[in-house]
Amino acid sequence: MPRIYGAEVAGLGKCLPSKCLTNKDLEKIIDTTDEWIQSRTGIKQRYVMGEGETLSDLCVVAAKQALDQANLHVDDIDMIICGTFTSDHKLPSLAALVQDKLGAKNTGAFDINAACTGFIYTLVTGAQFVRSGASKNVLVIGADCCSSQIDWEDRSTCVLFGDGASALVLRQHDDPNVGVQSSYFGSDGGGKESLWIEAGGSLMPVDEEVLKTKKHRVTMAGKDVFKFAINALSTSAKEVLSQEGLDSSDIKLLVPHQANSRIINAAAKRLDFSDEQIYLNIDKYGNTVAASVGLALRDSYDEGKFKSGDKLLIIGFGAGLSWGGTVINWSID
Ligand code: UT7
């Protein structure tokens, strides 16, 4: 039997763009109200990319924080994986840009596109590199700049999203029970049209007609995604807990993808989690797509919501449709 290592979470980092856009600011641009946005989603504000800011720069700031906390040098990283669908360029990957800006010399680098489930896919993929012994230190990044992809005249989508980057360092540990544990993932590509950008891929390159019809912008069937999301979150949680032989009382903190507080609360109720066990920071950032779970991890850690020896349940869903989850046995203070 090959040896399995632990994939310990050794450091966390985050970076938001400089421009804060409150619901009140949006009231001046589109036909919406602070009251509608807060009551339907829990969002009070979000950050969006300002002049001269780039997603790769945000990633580098977040990555350096995570490396500092892990007490690692940039040359210790032997794999960089970015969850994103909005790299600075169509080619190459965001991970390659981050590798270059960090000056990391001993690493591979690649992206994963799983939309809002991106952080969880990236985290679990990184953990496989560490658990198998293929890598010693993996830099996991979740980052998106959705403000560049939405239709700012579509009030049903533009109020929901924000930009940001989060980073996490996975370090090899002798004990396989430390760090990232079981995972579960699901996919239903049949639901692609409920949350998608139709144009800009190989099937429909952007041309004048696309620009006119705005098919290069995000469109979403909100109600369909809402219903799917509650099921997706509860299924992901149940599957991972059952693989680990745990129930909700064993979990110190549930850290879900932050898309809508109503979705999270509805799923948590089905799963028998108390309010104290659920982490929410959507009020500050909106839905930051692949960055959201990492931002929630960093903020909840900073707020002292968990400590060494605690178990965290991470769950998410998004375009694809995609969903999944994992458990982290937290080991650092
Ligand atoms: O990571 C995955 C990302 N996506 C999601 O998680 C989204 C899941 N879906 C949702 O979160 C919810 O469906 C929304 C928050 C998007 C919408 O909430 P809802 O309770 O499903 O509202 P609705 O779409 O049924 O719209 C209700 C009304 C409509 O007006 P009428 O037709 O009843 O007159 C909308 O036109 O609210 C209107 N509306 C708005 N009003 C003010 C839609 N967007 C807005 C807005 N401000 N921004």
GROMACS .gro file of N, CA, C and O in nm, residues 187-243:
model
  228
  187SER      N    1  -2.215   1.674  -1.054
  187SER     CA    2  -2.222   1.758  -1.173
  187SER      C    3  -2.349   1.729  -1.252
  187SER      O    4  -2.391   1.612  -1.262
  188ASP      N    5  -2.412   1.833  -1.305
  188ASP     CA    6  -2.526   1.817  -1.394
  188ASP      C    7  -2.516   1.921  -1.506
  188ASP      O    8  -2.575   2.028  -1.499
  189GLY      N    9  -2.440   1.884  -1.608
  189GLY     CA   10  -2.420   1.974  -1.723
  189GLY      C   11  -2.550   2.002  -1.798
  189GLY      O   12  -2.560   2.100  -1.873
  190GLY      N   13  -2.652   1.916  -1.775
  190GLY     CA   14  -2.784   1.939  -1.836
  190GLY      C   15  -2.845   2.070  -1.788
  190GLY      O   16  -2.934   2.125  -1.853
  191GLY      N   17  -2.797   2.118  -1.676
  191GLY     CA   18  -2.850   2.244  -1.622
  191GLY      C   19  -2.765   2.365  -1.659
  191GLY      O   20  -2.774   2.470  -1.594
  192LYS      N   21  -2.685   2.351  -1.765
  192LYS     CA   22  -2.588   2.457  -1.797
  192LYS      C   23  -2.650   2.594  -1.820
  192LYS      O   24  -2.596   2.697  -1.781
  193GLU      N   25  -2.772   2.591  -1.883
  193GLU     CA   26  -2.830   2.720  -1.921
  193GLU      C   27  -2.889   2.798  -1.803
  193GLU      O   28  -2.924   2.915  -1.817
  194SER      N   29  -2.901   2.733  -1.687
  194SER     CA   30  -2.960   2.806  -1.575
  194SER      C   31  -2.862   2.907  -1.515
  194SER      O   32  -2.903   2.996  -1.441
  195LEU      N   33  -2.733   2.892  -1.546
  195LEU     CA   34  -2.635   2.992  -1.501
  195LEU      C   35  -2.515   2.981  -1.595
  195LEU      O   36  -2.432   2.891  -1.582
  196TRP      N   37  -2.513   3.071  -1.695
  196TRP     CA   38  -2.406   3.056  -1.793
  196TRP      C   39  -2.372   3.186  -1.864
  196TRP      O   40  -2.443   3.287  -1.849
  197ILE      N   41  -2.262   3.179  -1.940
  197ILE     CA   42  -2.226   3.283  -2.036
  197ILE      C   43  -2.221   3.210  -2.169
  197ILE      O   44  -2.130   3.130  -2.194
  198GLU      N   45  -2.321   3.237  -2.253
  198GLU     CA   46  -2.334   3.156  -2.373
  198GLU      C   47  -2.219   3.178  -2.473
  198GLU      O   48  -2.171   3.083  -2.535
  199ALA      N   49  -2.176   3.302  -2.487
  199ALA     CA   50  -2.077   3.334  -2.591
  199ALA      C   51  -1.938   3.357  -2.532
  199ALA      O   52  -1.921   3.374  -2.412
  200GLY      N   53  -1.839   3.354  -2.622
  200GLY     CA   54  -1.701   3.380  -2.579
  200GLY      C   55  -1.619   3.253  -2.575
  200GLY      O   56  -1.497   3.257  -2.558
  201GLY      N   57  -1.687   3.139  -2.590
  201GLY     CA   58  -1.616   3.011  -2.599
  201GLY      C   59  -1.592   2.977  -2.746
  201GLY      O   60  -1.609   3.061  -2.835
  202SER      N   61  -1.555   2.850  -2.774
  202SER     CA   62  -1.521   2.812  -2.911
  202SER      C   63  -1.646   2.801  -2.999
  202SER      O   64  -1.638   2.815  -3.121
  203LEU      N   65  -1.761   2.775  -2.938
  203LEU     CA   66  -1.884   2.757  -3.017
  203LEU      C   67  -1.938   2.890  -3.069
  203LEU      O   68  -1.993   2.897  -3.178
  204MET      N   69  -1.923   2.994  -2.987
  204MET     CA   70  -1.979   3.125  -3.025
  204MET      C   71  -1.881   3.237  -2.987
  204MET      O   72  -1.896   3.302  -2.883
  205PRO      N   73  -1.778   3.254  -3.070
  205PRO     CA   74  -1.683   3.361  -3.038
  205PRO      C   75  -1.753   3.497  -3.038
  205PRO      O   76  -1.854   3.515  -3.104
  206VAL      N   77  -1.698   3.591  -2.962
  206VAL     CA   78  -1.762   3.723  -2.951
  206VAL      C   79  -1.750   3.799  -3.083
  206VAL      O   80  -1.641   3.813  -3.139
  207ASP      N   81  -1.865   3.840  -3.136
  207ASP     CA   82  -1.868   3.924  -3.256
  207ASP      C   83  -1.971   4.035  -3.234
  207ASP      O   84  -2.027   4.047  -3.125
  208GLU      N   85  -1.999   4.110  -3.336
  208GLU     CA   86  -2.090   4.225  -3.318
  208GLU      C   87  -2.228   4.182  -3.274
  208GLU      O   88  -2.291   4.246  -3.189
  209GLU      N   89  -2.277   4.070  -3.331
  209GLU     CA   90  -2.409   4.020  -3.296
  209GLU      C   91  -2.415   3.982  -3.147
  209GLU      O   92  -2.511   4.014  -3.076
  210VAL      N   93  -2.309   3.916  -3.100
  210VAL     CA   94  -2.301   3.877  -2.958
  210VAL      C   95  -2.302   4.001  -2.869
  210VAL      O   96  -2.374   4.007  -2.770
  211LEU      N   97  -2.226   4.100  -2.908
  211LEU     CA   98  -2.220   4.223  -2.827
  211LEU      C   99  -2.358   4.288  -2.819
  211LEU      O  100  -2.398   4.339  -2.715
  212LYS      N  101  -2.433   4.282  -2.930
  212LYS     CA  102  -2.567   4.343  -2.934
  212LYS      C  103  -2.663   4.268  -2.842
  212LYS      O  104  -2.741   4.327  -2.769
  213THR      N  105  -2.655   4.135  -2.845
  213THR     CA  106  -2.750   4.053  -2.767
  213THR      C  107  -2.699   4.024  -2.626
  213THR      O  108  -2.767   3.959  -2.548
  214LYS      N  109  -2.580   4.070  -2.595
  214LYS     CA  110  -2.518   4.054  -2.462
  214LYS      C  111  -2.500   3.908  -2.420
  214LYS      O  112  -2.507   3.874  -2.302
  215LYS      N  113  -2.478   3.822  -2.520
  215LYS     CA  114  -2.461   3.681  -2.486
  215LYS      C  115  -2.323   3.652  -2.427
  215LYS      O  116  -2.291   3.538  -2.393
  216HIS      N  117  -2.239   3.755  -2.419
  216HIS     CA  118  -2.107   3.738  -2.354
  216HIS      C  119  -2.117   3.776  -2.206
  216HIS      O  120  -2.014   3.787  -2.140
  217ARG      N  121  -2.237   3.797  -2.156
  217ARG     CA  122  -2.259   3.832  -2.016
  217ARG      C  123  -2.330   3.718  -1.941
  217ARG      O  124  -2.400   3.636  -2.002
  218VAL      N  125  -2.316   3.717  -1.810
  218VAL     CA  126  -2.380   3.614  -1.726
  218VAL      C  127  -2.532   3.626  -1.734
  218VAL      O  128  -2.586   3.736  -1.720
  219THR      N  129  -2.599   3.513  -1.757
  219THR     CA  130  -2.744   3.510  -1.739
  219THR      C  131  -2.778   3.397  -1.643
  219THR      O  132  -2.708   3.295  -1.637
  220MET      N  133  -2.886   3.416  -1.569
  220MET     CA  134  -2.919   3.317  -1.465
  220MET      C  135  -3.070   3.306  -1.447
  220MET      O  136  -3.140   3.406  -1.446
  221ALA      N  137  -3.116   3.182  -1.433
  221ALA     CA  138  -3.255   3.157  -1.394
  221ALA      C  139  -3.255   3.146  -1.242
  221ALA      O  140  -3.236   3.037  -1.186
  222GLY      N  141  -3.269   3.260  -1.176
  222GLY     CA  142  -3.249   3.270  -1.031
  222GLY      C  143  -3.328   3.169  -0.949
  222GLY      O  144  -3.274   3.103  -0.861
  223LYS      N  145  -3.457   3.155  -0.982
  223LYS     CA  146  -3.542   3.067  -0.900
  223LYS      C  147  -3.499   2.920  -0.913
  223LYS      O  148  -3.500   2.845  -0.815
  224ASP      N  149  -3.462   2.881  -1.038
  224ASP     CA  150  -3.417   2.742  -1.060
  224ASP      C  151  -3.288   2.716  -0.981
  224ASP      O  152  -3.273   2.611  -0.917
  225VAL      N  153  -3.196   2.812  -0.989
  225VAL     CA  154  -3.068   2.794  -0.918
  225VAL      C  155  -3.093   2.790  -0.767
  225VAL      O  156  -3.030   2.713  -0.694
  226PHE      N  157  -3.185   2.872  -0.721
  226PHE     CA  158  -3.217   2.877  -0.578
  226PHE      C  159  -3.259   2.738  -0.527
  226PHE      O  160  -3.207   2.688  -0.427
  227LYS      N  161  -3.353   2.676  -0.600
  227LYS     CA  162  -3.403   2.544  -0.557
  227LYS      C  163  -3.293   2.439  -0.564
  227LYS      O  164  -3.274   2.358  -0.474
  228PHE      N  165  -3.220   2.440  -0.678
  228PHE     CA  166  -3.109   2.345  -0.696
  228PHE      C  167  -3.008   2.360  -0.581
  228PHE      O  168  -2.959   2.261  -0.525
  229ALA      N  169  -2.978   2.486  -0.545
  229ALA     CA  170  -2.871   2.513  -0.449
  229ALA      C  171  -2.900   2.453  -0.311
  229ALA      O  172  -2.809   2.398  -0.247
  230ILE      N  173  -3.024   2.463  -0.267
  230ILE     CA  174  -3.057   2.410  -0.133
  230ILE      C  175  -3.034   2.258  -0.132
  230ILE      O  176  -2.974   2.204  -0.039
  231ASN      N  177  -3.081   2.192  -0.238
  231ASN     CA  178  -3.058   2.046  -0.247
  231ASN      C  179  -2.910   2.013  -0.258
  231ASN      O  180  -2.861   1.919  -0.195
  232ALA      N  181  -2.839   2.092  -0.341
  232ALA     CA  182  -2.697   2.064  -0.366
  232ALA      C  183  -2.616   2.078  -0.237
  232ALA      O  184  -2.528   1.994  -0.208
  233LEU      N  185  -2.645   2.181  -0.161
  233LEU     CA  186  -2.571   2.200  -0.035
  233LEU      C  187  -2.603   2.088   0.063
  233LEU      O  188  -2.513   2.032   0.127
  234SER      N  189  -2.732   2.055   0.077
  234SER     CA  190  -2.763   1.951   0.176
  234SER      C  191  -2.710   1.814   0.133
  234SER      O  192  -2.657   1.739   0.215
  235THR      N  193  -2.720   1.783   0.003
  235THR     CA  194  -2.665   1.654  -0.044
  235THR      C  195  -2.515   1.647  -0.019
  235THR      O  196  -2.463   1.546   0.032
  236SER      N  197  -2.444   1.755  -0.053
  236SER     CA  198  -2.298   1.755  -0.037
  236SER      C  199  -2.261   1.733   0.110
  236SER      O  200  -2.172   1.654   0.142
  237ALA      N  201  -2.331   1.803   0.198
  237ALA     CA  202  -2.301   1.790   0.341
  237ALA      C  203  -2.329   1.647   0.389
  237ALA      O  204  -2.244   1.586   0.456
  238LYS      N  205  -2.444   1.595   0.351
  238LYS     CA  206  -2.481   1.459   0.398
  238LYS      C  207  -2.381   1.356   0.350
  238LYS      O  208  -2.341   1.266   0.425
  239GLU      N  209  -2.342   1.365   0.222
  239GLU     CA  210  -2.250   1.266   0.165
  239GLU      C  211  -2.114   1.269   0.236
  239GLU      O  212  -2.058   1.165   0.269
  240VAL      N  213  -2.062   1.391   0.258
  240VAL     CA  214  -1.929   1.401   0.320
  240VAL      C  215  -1.936   1.355   0.466
  240VAL      O  216  -1.849   1.280   0.513
  241LEU      N  217  -2.040   1.398   0.537
  241LEU     CA  218  -2.053   1.358   0.678
  241LEU      C  219  -2.064   1.206   0.689
  241LEU      O  220  -2.003   1.144   0.776
  242SER      N  221  -2.141   1.146   0.599
  242SER     CA  222  -2.158   1.000   0.608
  242SER      C  223  -2.027   0.927   0.575
  242SER      O  224  -1.991   0.829   0.641
  243GLN      N  225  -1.952   0.978   0.478
  243GLN     CA  226  -1.820   0.916   0.449
  243GLN      C  227  -1.727   0.924   0.570
  243GLN      O  228  -1.647   0.835   0.594
   0.00000   0.00000   0.00000
